[in-house]
């Protein structure tokens, strides 16, 4: 069965600092991987996705993630945090047959001035 | 493209009452998904439709839950005899086709059962 583990339920950074949110997956087949962001009382917005091809994926708002098969990881990074990045971030893996998403438990990012 | 919409945005009900939520997907999206998100957790898959056919239901979806998607357009999720454990955010998402990989989420319906 596919699963996702997000290490660190809370991450705090200063504005301008590097953001690193960790995600490890478990999948018996090559995975499709996603990062979503959720602002308070809102639905989820897709940041980026990896399906095939280039392992370094660039998304919206300056975020990027690298698929590392040997480490079964798909960590999310941003070189310089902005106050508006404060939100909940979810890593997810997609079921190949149904496209249903299996989410991690989320990481809450706080950005301090 | 007006996005996925969900109504109501908030619902407070007493235990034992029935509630129904509506999801309007992006026009021409033939896949529609329902997820449930409890506090501090990621969304969990409940069920999905390919056009009007309900193709899979999670074991999380007890007999008190029923979902429909008549004519392959909007979808409803009904919970009968609500329990306090049903309190959660119910999220709807749609996608254009199998393998498009990209699901677009609505704002969710927050249910509180008192």
Short mmCIF file of C-alpha atoms in Angstrom, two decimals, chain B:
data_model
loop_
_atom_site.label_atom_id
_atom_site.label_comp_id
_atom_site.label_asym_id
_atom_site.label_seq_id
_atom_site.Cartn_x
_atom_site.Cartn_y
_atom_site.Cartn_z
CA UNK B 1 -13.47 28.24 -15.26
CA UNK B 2 -14.99 29.20 -11.93
CA UNK B 3 -13.32 26.49 -9.88
CA UNK B 4 -14.82 23.84 -7.66
CA UNK B 5 -17.56 25.15 -5.40
CA UNK B 6 -19.03 23.59 -2.27
CA UNK B 7 -22.12 24.43 -0.31
CA UNK B 8 -22.68 25.11 2.45
CA UNK B 9 -19.29 26.30 3.69
CA UNK B 10 -20.24 25.64 7.29
CA UNK B 11 -22.87 23.40 8.84
CA UNK B 12 -23.71 22.98 12.50
CA UNK B 13 -26.08 20.19 13.32
CA UNK B 14 -27.25 18.22 16.30
CA UNK B 15 -26.32 14.62 16.74
CA UNK B 16 -28.78 12.34 15.02
CA UNK B 17 -29.75 14.78 12.30
CA UNK B 18 -29.17 14.23 8.59
CA UNK B 19 -27.04 16.60 6.55
CA UNK B 20 -26.35 16.96 2.84
CA UNK B 21 -23.45 18.72 1.16
CA UNK B 22 -23.16 19.74 -2.45
CA UNK B 23 -20.13 19.94 -4.73
CA UNK B 24 -20.07 21.54 -8.15
CA UNK B 25 -16.94 20.49 -10.04
CA UNK B 26 -15.16 22.38 -12.75
CA UNK B 27 -17.22 22.16 -15.89
CA UNK B 28 -16.34 19.14 -18.06
CA UNK B 29 -14.27 17.47 -15.33
CA UNK B 30 -15.41 13.88 -15.41
CA UNK B 31 -13.76 12.73 -12.18
CA UNK B 32 -15.02 13.89 -8.81
CA UNK B 33 -13.55 12.99 -5.42
CA UNK B 34 -14.67 13.40 -1.83
CA UNK B 35 -12.18 13.60 1.02
CA UNK B 36 -12.57 14.13 4.76
CA UNK B 37 -10.10 16.10 6.84
CA UNK B 38 -10.11 16.07 10.62
CA UNK B 39 -8.20 18.52 12.77
CA UNK B 40 -4.45 18.12 12.50
CA UNK B 41 -4.66 15.45 9.82
CA UNK B 42 -4.30 15.26 6.09
CA UNK B 43 -7.33 14.67 3.91
CA UNK B 44 -8.52 11.07 3.68
CA UNK B 45 -10.14 9.63 0.59
CA UNK B 46 -13.84 8.78 0.87
CA UNK B 47 -15.13 8.04 -2.60
CA UNK B 48 -14.88 9.03 -6.24
CA UNK B 49 -16.96 9.18 -9.39
CA UNK B 50 -16.15 8.77 -13.03
CA UNK B 51 -19.01 10.71 -14.62
CA UNK B 52 -22.12 9.40 -12.82
CA UNK B 53 -20.60 6.06 -11.77
CA UNK B 54 -19.33 5.70 -8.22
CA UNK B 55 -16.24 3.56 -8.70
CA UNK B 56 -14.74 3.22 -5.24
CA UNK B 57 -15.74 3.78 -1.64
CA UNK B 58 -13.34 3.87 1.26
CA UNK B 59 -14.02 1.74 4.31
CA UNK B 60 -14.22 5.09 6.11
CA UNK B 61 -17.55 5.56 4.37
CA UNK B 62 -19.95 3.81 6.72
CA UNK B 63 -23.53 2.87 5.82
CA UNK B 64 -24.64 6.25 7.14
CA UNK B 65 -22.82 7.97 4.29
CA UNK B 66 -24.09 8.09 0.73
CA UNK B 67 -22.85 9.99 -2.27
CA UNK B 68 -24.41 10.58 -5.63
CA UNK B 69 -23.52 12.29 -8.84
CA UNK B 70 -26.61 12.35 -11.02
CA UNK B 71 -25.97 13.04 -14.69
CA UNK B 72 -22.28 13.28 -14.01
CA UNK B 73 -22.44 16.90 -12.98
CA UNK B 74 -22.70 18.06 -9.36
CA UNK B 75 -22.39 15.62 -6.48
CA UNK B 76 -24.03 15.35 -3.08
CA UNK B 77 -22.73 13.72 0.07
CA UNK B 78 -25.33 12.83 2.67
CA UNK B 79 -24.67 11.78 6.23
CA UNK B 80 -27.55 10.21 8.09
CA UNK B 81 -27.89 10.11 11.87
CA UNK B 82 -24.82 12.26 12.37
CA UNK B 83 -22.41 11.50 15.20
CA UNK B 84 -19.90 13.76 16.90
CA UNK B 85 -17.13 11.82 15.20
CA UNK B 86 -18.43 13.04 11.85
CA UNK B 87 -17.25 16.57 12.67
CA UNK B 88 -14.66 17.38 10.03
CA UNK B 89 -13.95 19.33 6.88
CA UNK B 90 -15.41 17.62 3.81
CA UNK B 91 -13.45 18.41 0.68
CA UNK B 92 -14.45 17.88 -2.91
CA UNK B 93 -12.02 17.76 -5.83
CA UNK B 94 -12.36 17.25 -9.55
CA UNK B 95 -10.05 16.33 -12.39
CA UNK B 96 -10.38 16.31 -16.12
CA UNK B 97 -9.49 12.71 -16.90
CA UNK B 98 -7.63 9.71 -15.72
CA UNK B 99 -3.93 10.35 -15.74
CA UNK B 100 -4.28 14.12 -15.66
CA UNK B 101 -2.94 13.78 -12.11
CA UNK B 102 -4.08 17.23 -11.13
CA UNK B 103 -7.03 17.50 -8.79
CA UNK B 104 -8.63 20.87 -8.15
CA UNK B 105 -10.07 21.27 -4.68
CA UNK B 106 -13.06 23.22 -3.48
CA UNK B 107 -13.02 25.31 -0.29
CA UNK B 108 -14.63 22.55 1.73
CA UNK B 109 -17.66 22.23 4.00
CA UNK B 110 -16.91 22.31 7.70
CA UNK B 111 -19.34 20.14 9.65
CA UNK B 112 -19.76 20.50 13.39
CA UNK B 113 -21.96 17.97 15.16
CA UNK B 114 -23.06 19.04 18.64
#
